[in-house]
Amino acid sequence: MEIFSIIMLLFLIFSAIAVSAMKDLLGSIIVFMVYSLIMAILWQQLEAPDLAVTEAAVGAGITTVLLIVTLKSVRGLKK
Amino acid sequence: MKDNILNEVVKYLIPFIQIFGIYVIFHGHLSPGGGFAGGTIIGVSFILYRIVFGKEYTRKKLNFNKLLRFMTMGVFLYGVLKGYIFISGGNDLHLPLPPLGTPGDILSGGFLLPLNIIVGIIVAVTMYFFYCLFDEGEI
């Protein structure tokens, strides 16, 4: 599973750069959710499945919902 | 939000999300997961319910006073149980302890299962309150 981990690490670095380089705020939040999901897969590859479950629930679920709600309430969403 | 397809799909989806959360909590001392992860999954199901069915309908089902009573009872019980473990742990006091059971069963591990259930209740209610406060500023 070495090659799979290396590919996931490359995706992780690419999405981490893309979050800070994007202009659109909503797209940036969605790419941040992708970052969190790839991080959960990597925790599982590092044999820490407990952290993987927590990362998938909190990082990809709750954090994304809270960030999108905050973006809606400060009127950062373009209609 | 009034959408027939969304309402019907969510009506059948939410029980499965909650069953998965309860599974993660109840197997917290045997497999990956635990109180925090399972409580977050159950809280996500409450948030989905509120998004789809609206504010007024959810307020009748998930009453604020009832949820707050659950959460404060959970905090109180957690303090009592954890303090009892700290006192009776290594002091040779011979206080009564729950039976340990056979390893691998759900009813094993002493105080771990009730503590996981209490943590799950507290985390689920807290995540739901977080969403309500972020969204509308009131619960």
PDB file of N, CA and C in Angstrom, chain A residues 49-50 53-54 57-58 62 65-66 69-70 72-73, chain B residues 32-33 36-37 40-41 44 47 127 130-131 134-135:
ATOM      1  N   PRO A  49      -7.339   3.985  13.150  1.00  0.00           N
ATOM      2  CA  PRO A  49      -8.723   4.070  12.653  1.00  0.00           C
ATOM      3  C   PRO A  49      -9.641   4.895  13.554  1.00  0.00           C
ATOM      4  N   ASP A  50      -9.287   4.996  14.845  1.00  0.00           N
ATOM      5  CA  ASP A  50     -10.099   5.817  15.745  1.00  0.00           C
ATOM      6  C   ASP A  50     -10.087   7.287  15.297  1.00  0.00           C
ATOM      7  N   VAL A  53     -12.177   7.780  12.043  1.00  0.00           N
ATOM      8  CA  VAL A  53     -13.615   7.945  12.223  1.00  0.00           C
ATOM      9  C   VAL A  53     -13.929   9.356  12.705  1.00  0.00           C
ATOM     10  N   THR A  54     -13.160   9.849  13.687  1.00  0.00           N
ATOM     11  CA  THR A  54     -13.434  11.185  14.213  1.00  0.00           C
ATOM     12  C   THR A  54     -13.192  12.262  13.164  1.00  0.00           C
ATOM     13  N   ALA A  57     -16.063  12.340  10.695  1.00  0.00           N
ATOM     14  CA  ALA A  57     -17.317  12.881  11.228  1.00  0.00           C
ATOM     15  C   ALA A  57     -17.203  14.371  11.500  1.00  0.00           C
ATOM     16  N   VAL A  58     -16.114  14.788  12.143  1.00  0.00           N
ATOM     17  CA  VAL A  58     -15.993  16.198  12.539  1.00  0.00           C
ATOM     18  C   VAL A  58     -15.459  17.047  11.400  1.00  0.00           C
ATOM     19  N   ILE A  62     -19.170  18.277  10.349  1.00  0.00           N
ATOM     20  CA  ILE A  62     -19.589  19.423  11.157  1.00  0.00           C
ATOM     21  C   ILE A  62     -18.893  20.708  10.713  1.00  0.00           C
ATOM     22  N   VAL A  65     -20.344  22.214   7.510  1.00  0.00           N
ATOM     23  CA  VAL A  65     -21.668  22.813   7.720  1.00  0.00           C
ATOM     24  C   VAL A  65     -21.529  24.151   8.442  1.00  0.00           C
ATOM     25  N   LEU A  66     -20.676  24.186   9.478  1.00  0.00           N
ATOM     26  CA  LEU A  66     -20.538  25.433  10.235  1.00  0.00           C
ATOM     27  C   LEU A  66     -19.901  26.530   9.385  1.00  0.00           C
ATOM     28  N   VAL A  69     -22.549  27.832   6.920  1.00  0.00           N
ATOM     29  CA  VAL A  69     -23.538  28.662   7.605  1.00  0.00           C
ATOM     30  C   VAL A  69     -22.954  30.027   7.948  1.00  0.00           C
ATOM     31  N   THR A  70     -21.687  30.048   8.371  1.00  0.00           N
ATOM     32  CA  THR A  70     -21.035  31.329   8.649  1.00  0.00           C
ATOM     33  C   THR A  70     -20.914  32.175   7.391  1.00  0.00           C
ATOM     34  N   LYS A  72     -22.875  32.073   4.865  1.00  0.00           N
ATOM     35  CA  LYS A  72     -24.209  32.572   4.519  1.00  0.00           C
ATOM     36  C   LYS A  72     -24.580  33.770   5.377  1.00  0.00           C
ATOM     37  N   SER A  73     -24.201  33.732   6.680  1.00  0.00           N
ATOM     38  CA  SER A  73     -24.638  34.806   7.564  1.00  0.00           C
ATOM     39  C   SER A  73     -23.798  36.066   7.411  1.00  0.00           C
TER      40      SER A  73
ATOM     41  N   PRO B  32     -12.832   0.732  16.689  1.00  0.00           N
ATOM     42  CA  PRO B  32     -12.613   2.172  16.536  1.00  0.00           C
ATOM     43  C   PRO B  32     -13.889   2.977  16.707  1.00  0.00           C
ATOM     44  N   GLY B  33     -13.738   4.186  17.198  1.00  0.00           N
ATOM     45  CA  GLY B  33     -14.913   5.015  17.467  1.00  0.00           C
ATOM     46  C   GLY B  33     -15.005   5.279  18.956  1.00  0.00           C
ATOM     47  N   PHE B  36     -17.274  10.288  21.393  1.00  0.00           N
ATOM     48  CA  PHE B  36     -17.216  11.546  20.641  1.00  0.00           C
ATOM     49  C   PHE B  36     -17.632  11.348  19.187  1.00  0.00           C
ATOM     50  N   ALA B  37     -17.068  10.315  18.530  1.00  0.00           N
ATOM     51  CA  ALA B  37     -17.379  10.118  17.108  1.00  0.00           C
ATOM     52  C   ALA B  37     -18.853   9.743  16.911  1.00  0.00           C
ATOM     53  N   THR B  40     -21.104  12.738  17.482  1.00  0.00           N
ATOM     54  CA  THR B  40     -21.084  13.661  16.349  1.00  0.00           C
ATOM     55  C   THR B  40     -21.981  13.171  15.226  1.00  0.00           C
ATOM     56  N   ILE B  41     -22.003  11.841  14.990  1.00  0.00           N
ATOM     57  CA  ILE B  41     -22.854  11.307  13.908  1.00  0.00           C
ATOM     58  C   ILE B  41     -24.329  11.530  14.252  1.00  0.00           C
ATOM     59  N   VAL B  44     -25.215  15.119  13.699  1.00  0.00           N
ATOM     60  CA  VAL B  44     -25.385  15.421  12.264  1.00  0.00           C
ATOM     61  C   VAL B  44     -26.797  15.057  11.809  1.00  0.00           C
ATOM     62  N   ILE B  47     -29.042  17.839  12.842  1.00  0.00           N
ATOM     63  CA  ILE B  47     -28.854  19.018  11.987  1.00  0.00           C
ATOM     64  C   ILE B  47     -29.566  18.830  10.649  1.00  0.00           C
ATOM     65  N   MET B 127     -23.488  19.560  19.444  1.00  0.00           N
ATOM     66  CA  MET B 127     -23.329  19.833  18.016  1.00  0.00           C
ATOM     67  C   MET B 127     -24.603  20.457  17.440  1.00  0.00           C
ATOM     68  N   PHE B 130     -24.663  24.039  18.468  1.00  0.00           N
ATOM     69  CA  PHE B 130     -23.687  24.804  17.675  1.00  0.00           C
ATOM     70  C   PHE B 130     -24.295  25.233  16.354  1.00  0.00           C
ATOM     71  N   TYR B 131     -24.927  24.257  15.655  1.00  0.00           N
ATOM     72  CA  TYR B 131     -25.511  24.592  14.358  1.00  0.00           C
ATOM     73  C   TYR B 131     -26.588  25.656  14.514  1.00  0.00           C
ATOM     74  N   PHE B 134     -25.024  29.059  15.173  1.00  0.00           N
ATOM     75  CA  PHE B 134     -24.348  29.613  14.004  1.00  0.00           C
ATOM     76  C   PHE B 134     -25.355  30.060  12.958  1.00  0.00           C
ATOM     77  N   ASP B 135     -26.484  29.341  12.850  1.00  0.00           N
ATOM     78  CA  ASP B 135     -27.405  29.611  11.758  1.00  0.00           C
ATOM     79  C   ASP B 135     -28.292  30.808  12.048  1.00  0.00           C
TER      80      ASP B 135
END
